[in-house]
CSV table of C-alpha atoms in Angstrom, one decimal:
chain,number,residue,atom,x,y,z
Z,1408,MET,CA,25.5,-50.9,60.5
Z,1409,ASN,CA,26.1,-47.6,61.9
Z,1410,SER,CA,21.5,-47.0,63.7
Z,1411,LYS,CA,21.7,-42.8,61.5
Z,1412,GLN,CA,22.6,-43.5,58.4
Z,1413,PRO,CA,19.7,-45.1,56.7
Z,1414,PHE,CA,18.1,-42.3,58.5
Z,1415,ASN,CA,20.6,-40.6,55.9
Z,1416,PHE,CA,20.4,-42.3,53.5
Z,1417,LEU,CA,16.1,-42.0,53.5
Z,1418,THR,CA,16.5,-37.6,54.3
Z,1419,ARG,CA,18.7,-37.8,50.6
Z,1420,ILE,CA,15.9,-39.4,49.0
Z,1421,ILE,CA,13.5,-37.0,50.1
Z,1422,SER,CA,15.8,-34.2,49.6
Z,1423,SER,CA,16.3,-35.5,45.7
Z,1424,ALA,CA,12.9,-35.9,45.8
Z,1425,VAL,CA,12.2,-32.7,46.6
Z,1426,LEU,CA,14.1,-31.0,44.9
Z,1427,CYS,CA,13.1,-32.9,41.1
Z,1428,CYS,CA,10.0,-31.1,42.5
Z,1429,LEU,CA,10.6,-27.7,42.3
Z,1430,ALA,CA,12.9,-28.6,39.1
Z,1431,LEU,CA,9.5,-29.6,37.5
Z,1432,LEU,CA,7.3,-26.6,39.0
Z,1433,GLY,CA,9.9,-24.2,38.0
Z,1434,GLY,CA,10.4,-25.4,34.6
Z,1435,ALA,CA,6.5,-26.0,34.2
Z,1436,GLY,CA,6.2,-22.5,35.8
Z,1437,LEU,CA,8.9,-21.0,33.0
Z,1438,THR,CA,6.3,-22.7,30.8
Z,1439,VAL,CA,3.2,-21.6,31.4
Z,1440,ALA,CA,5.1,-17.8,31.5
Z,1441,SER,CA,6.4,-17.8,28.1
Z,1442,GLU,CA,3.0,-19.8,26.6
Z,1443,TYR,CA,1.4,-16.6,28.3
Z,1444,GLU,CA,4.0,-13.2,27.4
Z,1445,LEU,CA,3.3,-15.5,23.0
Z,1446,SER,CA,-0.3,-14.9,23.4
Z,1447,SER,CA,0.0,-11.3,25.5
Z,1448,GLU,CA,1.8,-10.3,22.7
Z,1449,ALA,CA,-0.4,-11.7,19.7
Z,1450,PRO,CA,-3.7,-9.6,20.5
Z,1451,SER,CA,-1.5,-5.8,20.4
Z,1452,SER,CA,-0.1,-7.7,16.6
Z,1453,ALA,CA,-3.2,-8.3,15.9
Z,1454,SER,CA,-5.4,-5.2,17.4
Z,1455,ARG,CA,-2.5,-3.6,15.1
Z,1456,ASN,CA,-4.6,-4.0,11.9
Z,1457,LEU,CA,-8.3,-3.6,13.7
Z,1458,GLN,CA,-7.0,0.0,14.2
Z,1459,PRO,CA,-7.6,2.7,11.6
Z,1460,ILE,CA,-5.3,4.3,9.3
Z,1461,GLY,CA,-7.5,6.0,6.9
Z,1462,THR,CA,-11.0,7.0,6.0
Z,1463,ILE,CA,-12.4,7.6,3.2
Z,1464,SER,CA,-13.3,10.3,1.9
Z,1465,LEU,CA,-14.3,10.2,-1.4
Z,1466,VAL,CA,-16.6,7.1,-3.4
Z,1467,LEU,CA,-18.8,7.8,-6.3
Z,1468,GLY,CA,-19.6,4.8,-8.3
Z,1469,ARG,CA,-19.2,1.1,-7.1
Z,1470,ALA,CA,-16.5,0.6,-5.0
Z,1471,PHE,CA,-16.1,-2.0,-2.5
Z,1472,ILE,CA,-13.8,-2.9,0.5
Z,1473,GLU,CA,-12.3,-6.2,1.5
Z,1474,SER,CA,-10.8,-6.5,4.9
Z,1475,GLU,CA,-9.5,-9.8,6.3
Z,1476,GLY,CA,-12.1,-12.3,7.1
Z,1477,ASN,CA,-13.0,-11.9,2.9
Z,1478,ASN,CA,-15.7,-9.2,4.4
Z,1479,ARG,CA,-16.1,-7.3,1.6
Z,1480,GLU,CA,-18.7,-4.2,1.9
Z,1481,ARG,CA,-19.6,-1.5,-0.5
Z,1482,ILE,CA,-17.4,1.8,0.0
Z,1483,ARG,CA,-18.9,4.5,2.0
Z,1484,MET,CA,-18.3,8.2,3.1
Z,1485,GLY,CA,-16.0,8.2,5.7
Z,1486,MET,CA,-15.7,4.0,6.2
Z,1487,MET,CA,-12.6,3.9,8.0
Z,1488,VAL,CA,-9.4,2.0,6.0
Z,1489,ARG,CA,-7.1,-1.0,8.3
Z,1490,GLN,CA,-4.1,-2.5,7.0
Z,1491,ALA,CA,-4.7,-5.0,4.9
Z,1492,ASP,CA,-7.6,-4.4,4.1
Z,1493,ARG,CA,-8.1,-4.4,-0.2
Z,1494,ILE,CA,-10.8,-1.3,-2.8
Z,1495,VAL,CA,-11.5,-2.1,-5.5
Z,1496,THR,CA,-13.4,-0.3,-7.6
Z,1497,GLU,CA,-15.3,-1.2,-11.1
Z,1498,SER,CA,-15.9,0.4,-14.1
Z,1499,ASN,CA,-17.3,3.6,-12.5
Z,1500,GLY,CA,-15.5,3.5,-9.2
Z,1501,HIS,CA,-13.5,6.6,-7.9
Z,1502,VAL,CA,-11.7,6.7,-4.6
Z,1503,HIS,CA,-10.1,8.6,-2.6
Z,1504,ILE,CA,-8.4,8.0,0.9
Z,1505,ARG,CA,-7.3,10.3,3.5
Z,1506,PHE,CA,-4.6,8.8,6.0
Z,1507,ILE,CA,-3.2,9.4,9.4
Z,1508,ASP,CA,-0.4,10.7,8.6
Z,1509,GLU,CA,-2.7,13.5,5.5
Z,1510,ALA,CA,-1.4,11.0,2.9
Z,1511,LEU,CA,-4.1,10.9,-0.2
Z,1512,VAL,CA,-4.3,8.0,-2.6
Z,1513,SER,CA,-6.9,7.6,-5.0
Z,1514,VAL,CA,-7.8,5.1,-6.8
Z,1515,ARG,CA,-9.6,5.7,-10.0
Z,1516,PRO,CA,-11.8,2.9,-12.4
Z,1517,ASN,CA,-11.4,-0.7,-12.5
Z,1518,SER,CA,-8.5,-0.5,-10.2
Z,1519,GLU,CA,-7.8,-3.1,-7.1
Z,1520,LEU,CA,-5.7,-1.4,-4.9
Z,1521,GLU,CA,-4.3,-3.5,-1.7
Z,1522,ILE,CA,-2.5,-1.7,1.7
Z,1523,LEU,CA,-0.3,-4.6,3.2
Z,1524,ALA,CA,1.4,-1.7,5.5
Z,1525,TYR,CA,0.6,1.1,7.5
Z,1526,VAL,CA,2.3,2.2,9.8
Z,1527,PHE,CA,2.9,6.6,10.9
Z,1528,ASN,CA,5.1,6.5,14.7
Z,1529,GLU,CA,3.8,10.2,15.2
Z,1530,GLU,CA,6.4,10.8,17.4
Z,1531,ASP,CA,9.7,8.9,15.2
Z,1532,PRO,CA,8.1,9.5,12.2
Z,1533,GLU,CA,11.8,8.6,11.0
Z,1534,LYS,CA,10.5,5.0,12.1
Z,1535,SER,CA,7.7,4.5,10.3
Z,1536,SER,CA,6.9,2.0,7.6
Z,1537,ILE,CA,4.3,2.0,4.7
Z,1538,LYS,CA,3.0,-0.7,1.5
Z,1539,PHE,CA,0.9,-0.9,-1.0
Z,1540,ASN,CA,-0.1,-3.9,-3.6
Z,1541,LEU,CA,-1.2,-2.5,-6.8
Z,1542,LEU,CA,-2.7,-5.8,-8.4
Z,1543,GLU,CA,-4.2,-2.9,-12.0
Z,1544,GLY,CA,-5.8,0.0,-12.8
Z,1545,THR,CA,-5.0,3.0,-11.2
Z,1546,ALA,CA,-3.9,5.1,-8.3
Z,1547,ARG,CA,-2.0,8.5,-7.6
Z,1548,ALA,CA,-0.3,8.1,-4.1
Z,1549,VAL,CA,0.8,12.0,-2.7
Z,1550,SER,CA,3.1,11.5,0.0
Z,1551,GLY,CA,1.8,11.8,3.8
Z,1552,ASN,CA,3.8,12.8,6.3
Z,1553,ALA,CA,5.8,9.2,7.1
Z,1554,ALA,CA,6.4,8.7,3.6
Z,1555,LYS,CA,8.5,11.8,3.6
Z,1556,ALA,CA,9.6,11.4,7.0
Z,1557,ALA,CA,11.3,7.4,5.8
Z,1558,ARG,CA,11.7,7.4,2.3
Z,1559,GLN,CA,13.4,4.2,2.9
Z,1560,ARG,CA,10.7,2.1,4.0
Z,1561,PHE,CA,7.9,3.1,1.8
Z,1562,ARG,CA,6.9,0.8,-0.9
Z,1563,LEU,CA,4.5,-0.3,-3.7
Z,1564,ASN,CA,3.9,-2.8,-6.0
Z,1565,THR,CA,2.0,-3.4,-9.4
Z,1566,PRO,CA,2.8,-7.5,-10.5
Z,1567,ILE,CA,5.8,-6.6,-12.5
Z,1568,ALA,CA,7.9,-4.1,-10.6
Z,1569,ALA,CA,8.2,-2.0,-7.3
Z,1570,ILE,CA,8.4,1.6,-6.5
Z,1571,GLY,CA,10.3,3.9,-4.1
Z,1572,VAL,CA,9.6,7.9,-3.3
Z,1573,ARG,CA,10.9,10.4,-3.2
Z,1574,GLY,CA,8.6,12.5,-0.5
Z,1575,THR,CA,6.5,12.8,-4.3
Z,1576,ASP,CA,2.8,12.9,-5.8
Z,1577,PHE,CA,2.8,10.1,-8.6
Z,1578,VAL,CA,0.3,8.4,-11.2
Z,1579,VAL,CA,0.7,4.5,-12.3
Z,1580,THR,CA,-0.8,2.7,-13.7
Z,1581,THR,CA,-0.9,-1.5,-13.9
Z,1582,THR,CA,-1.0,-4.4,-15.4
Z,1583,ALA,CA,0.4,-7.6,-15.1
Z,1584,THR,CA,2.8,-6.8,-18.3
Z,1585,LEU,CA,3.1,-3.6,-18.3
Z,1586,MET,CA,3.1,-0.4,-16.2
Z,1587,THR,CA,3.3,3.5,-16.7
Z,1588,VAL,CA,4.1,6.1,-14.4
Z,1589,LEU,CA,3.9,9.3,-14.0
Z,1590,VAL,CA,5.7,11.9,-11.4
Z,1591,ASN,CA,3.3,15.3,-10.5
Z,1592,GLU,CA,5.8,16.2,-7.7
Z,1593,GLY,CA,9.6,14.9,-6.3
Z,1594,ALA,CA,10.8,11.9,-8.4
Z,1595,VAL,CA,10.0,8.0,-8.1
Z,1596,VAL,CA,13.0,5.2,-8.3
Z,1597,VAL,CA,11.2,2.4,-10.1
Z,1598,ALA,CA,13.1,-1.1,-10.4
Z,1599,PRO,CA,11.6,-4.4,-12.0
Z,1600,PHE,CA,11.5,-7.4,-9.2
Z,1601,SER,CA,15.2,-9.5,-8.9
Z,1602,ASP,CA,17.0,-11.8,-6.4
Z,1603,GLU,CA,18.0,-8.8,-5.3
Z,1604,CYS,CA,14.8,-6.8,-5.7
Z,1605,VAL,CA,12.2,-9.2,-3.2
Z,1606,ALA,CA,8.3,-7.9,-3.9
Z,1607,GLN,CA,8.3,-8.0,0.5
Z,1608,GLY,CA,11.1,-5.5,0.7
Z,1609,PHE,CA,10.5,-1.8,1.8
Z,1610,GLY,CA,11.5,0.4,0.1
Z,1611,PRO,CA,13.4,2.1,-3.3
Z,1612,CYS,CA,15.5,-1.3,-5.0
Z,1613,SER,CA,19.1,-0.4,-6.4
Z,1614,THR,CA,19.4,-3.0,-8.9
Z,1615,ASN,CA,18.4,-2.3,-12.5
Z,1616,ALA,CA,16.4,1.4,-11.7
Z,1617,VAL,CA,15.4,3.9,-13.1
Z,1618,GLU,CA,14.4,7.3,-11.3
Z,1619,LEU,CA,11.9,10.0,-12.2
Z,1620,THR,CA,11.9,13.7,-11.0
Z,1621,ALA,CA,8.8,15.6,-11.7
Z,1622,ASP,CA,10.4,18.3,-13.7
Z,1623,SER,CA,12.1,15.9,-16.7
Z,1624,LEU,CA,8.6,16.1,-18.9
Z,1625,GLN,CA,9.0,12.0,-18.7
Z,1626,LEU,CA,7.2,9.4,-17.6
Z,1627,ILE,CA,8.8,5.8,-17.0
Z,1628,GLU,CA,7.5,2.9,-19.4
Z,1629,PHE,CA,7.7,-0.8,-18.4
Z,1630,ASP,CA,6.8,-4.3,-19.5
Z,1631,SER,CA,7.8,-8.1,-18.7
Z,1632,ASN,CA,10.0,-8.4,-21.9
Z,1633,MET,CA,11.9,-5.2,-20.2
Z,1634,ALA,CA,15.7,-5.6,-19.2
Z,1635,LEU,CA,14.7,-2.1,-17.5
Z,1636,PRO,CA,12.0,0.8,-16.8
Z,1637,ARG,CA,12.5,3.0,-20.0
Z,1638,LEU,CA,12.2,6.9,-19.3
Z,1639,VAL,CA,9.9,7.8,-22.4
Z,1640,PRO,CA,9.2,11.3,-23.7
Z,1641,LEU,CA,5.3,13.4,-22.7
Z,1642,VAL,CA,3.2,14.9,-25.5
Z,1643,VAL,CA,0.7,17.6,-24.3
Z,1644,SER,CA,-2.5,16.9,-25.8
Z,1645,GLU,CA,-4.9,19.5,-27.3
Z,1646,GLU,CA,-8.4,16.7,-26.2
Z,1647,SER,CA,-6.2,17.2,-22.1
Z,1648,THR,CA,-5.6,20.1,-22.5
Z,1649,GLU,CA,-8.8,21.2,-22.7
Z,1650,GLN,CA,-10.3,18.4,-20.3
Z,1651,LEU,CA,-7.6,19.9,-17.8
Z,1652,GLN,CA,-9.3,23.2,-18.3
Z,1653,GLY,CA,-12.4,22.4,-18.1
Z,1654,ALA,CA,-12.2,20.6,-15.1
Z,1655,ALA,CA,-10.2,23.8,-13.4
Z,1656,SER,CA,-13.4,25.5,-12.5
Z,1657,ASN,CA,-14.8,22.2,-10.3
Z,1658,THR,CA,-11.6,21.5,-8.9
Z,1659,GLY,CA,-9.3,24.4,-9.1
Z,1660,ALA,CA,-5.7,24.3,-11.1
Z,1661,GLN,CA,-3.6,20.8,-11.6
Z,1662,PRO,CA,-0.5,20.5,-14.0
Z,1663,PRO,CA,-0.9,19.3,-17.3
Z,1664,ILE,CA,-2.7,16.4,-18.9
Z,1665,VAL,CA,0.3,13.8,-20.3
Z,1666,GLU,CA,-0.1,10.7,-22.5
Z,1667,ALA,CA,3.5,9.3,-23.5
Z,1668,SER,CA,4.6,9.7,-27.2
Z,1669,GLY,CA,4.8,5.8,-28.8
Z,1670,ASP,CA,4.2,3.7,-31.6
Z,1671,GLU,CA,2.6,1.3,-29.8
Z,1672,GLU,CA,-1.2,1.4,-29.5
Z,1673,ASP,CA,-1.2,-0.4,-26.4
Z,1674,LYS,CA,1.1,1.2,-23.8
Z,1675,LYS,CA,0.1,4.2,-25.6
Z,1676,ALA,CA,-3.8,3.5,-23.9
Z,1677,THR,CA,-1.9,2.8,-20.8
Z,1678,SER,CA,0.1,6.0,-21.2
Z,1679,LYS,CA,-2.8,8.1,-21.0
Z,1680,GLU,CA,-4.6,6.4,-18.3
Z,1681,VAL,CA,-1.8,8.1,-16.1
Z,1682,VAL,CA,-4.2,11.2,-15.4
Z,1683,MET,CA,-4.7,13.7,-12.9
Z,1684,GLU,CA,-7.4,11.9,-10.5
Z,1685,SER,CA,-9.5,15.4,-10.4
Z,1686,VAL,CA,-10.1,15.7,-14.0
Z,1687,THR,CA,-11.2,12.2,-14.2
Z,1688,SER,CA,-13.2,12.9,-11.7
Z,1689,VAL,CA,-15.7,14.8,-14.0
Z,1690,GLY,CA,-16.3,11.5,-15.5
Z,1691,VAL,CA,-16.8,9.8,-12.6
Z,1692,ALA,CA,-19.6,11.9,-10.7
Z,1693,ASP,CA,-21.1,11.9,-14.5
Z,1694,ASP,CA,-21.5,8.1,-14.7
Z,1695,ALA,CA,-21.7,7.4,-10.1
Z,1696,ALA,CA,-25.4,10.0,-11.0
Z,1697,ALA,CA,-26.9,7.8,-13.9
Z,1698,ASP,CA,-25.5,3.9,-11.8
Z,1699,ASP,CA,-27.3,5.9,-8.1
Z,1700,THR,CA,-31.0,6.6,-11.1
Z,1701,ALA,CA,-31.1,3.7,-12.3
Z,1702,ALA,CA,-30.5,1.7,-8.9
Z,1703,ASN,CA,-33.2,3.5,-7.5
Z,1704,ASN,CA,-35.8,3.5,-10.3
């Protein structure tokens, strides 16, 4: 046998072993790199939720903010608001939030509002996305730069329907089975949840949707027994007009307060909750002052 054959055979074995080691090391390197890339992305996603997206510009009465981790704090003026926060107001609580894009949201008494997403792309506002979830109560939303530029990426959910906007100022009140929407400026699109309109989506739904504009002198009413939302004529009550005149001296002129005409008492009560927060603030401020006085005594 040729004396070189054992040497060549041994060389091939060593070469194969080296190649295997390199392959294993390379795979390990790729694995480490992949894990590093995933871990480096996670903090950026988490830190995004920690970035302030708005500020409490008004608080009256008892109201709380619930953040991730189930932390619950009494709301104070100037407090920062972040994604995934939940605003909860008691019977005399009233909160205003001023967002980074100059949007305003007012949360009225006995309400619960979740900020599911609030991403404002200042360089390209059309890439912004906003989503709220009003679990119960009444809220007013005045669109800022994000919603005006990215109307197809704005959504306010209630327990039974989705609301999209056309660059707007609107008030919505909801329970688990009934909701009412009033538009002060612009337009909204309301659609019940279905296979085509899911709560996880963004923007207005088109299936079974009803559009409401500010100049229609109507509001949208919907309950869980209806197939479609319906438009209800508005009636300006004398009592509401007097309330408005009394509040105007403190808050400036506002659109008329309206209530829905109709025969069902529960729907009348719900419709009456759809009012401008400028008028509501007058009564809420009195309750809040009384509450604070009692707490200090």
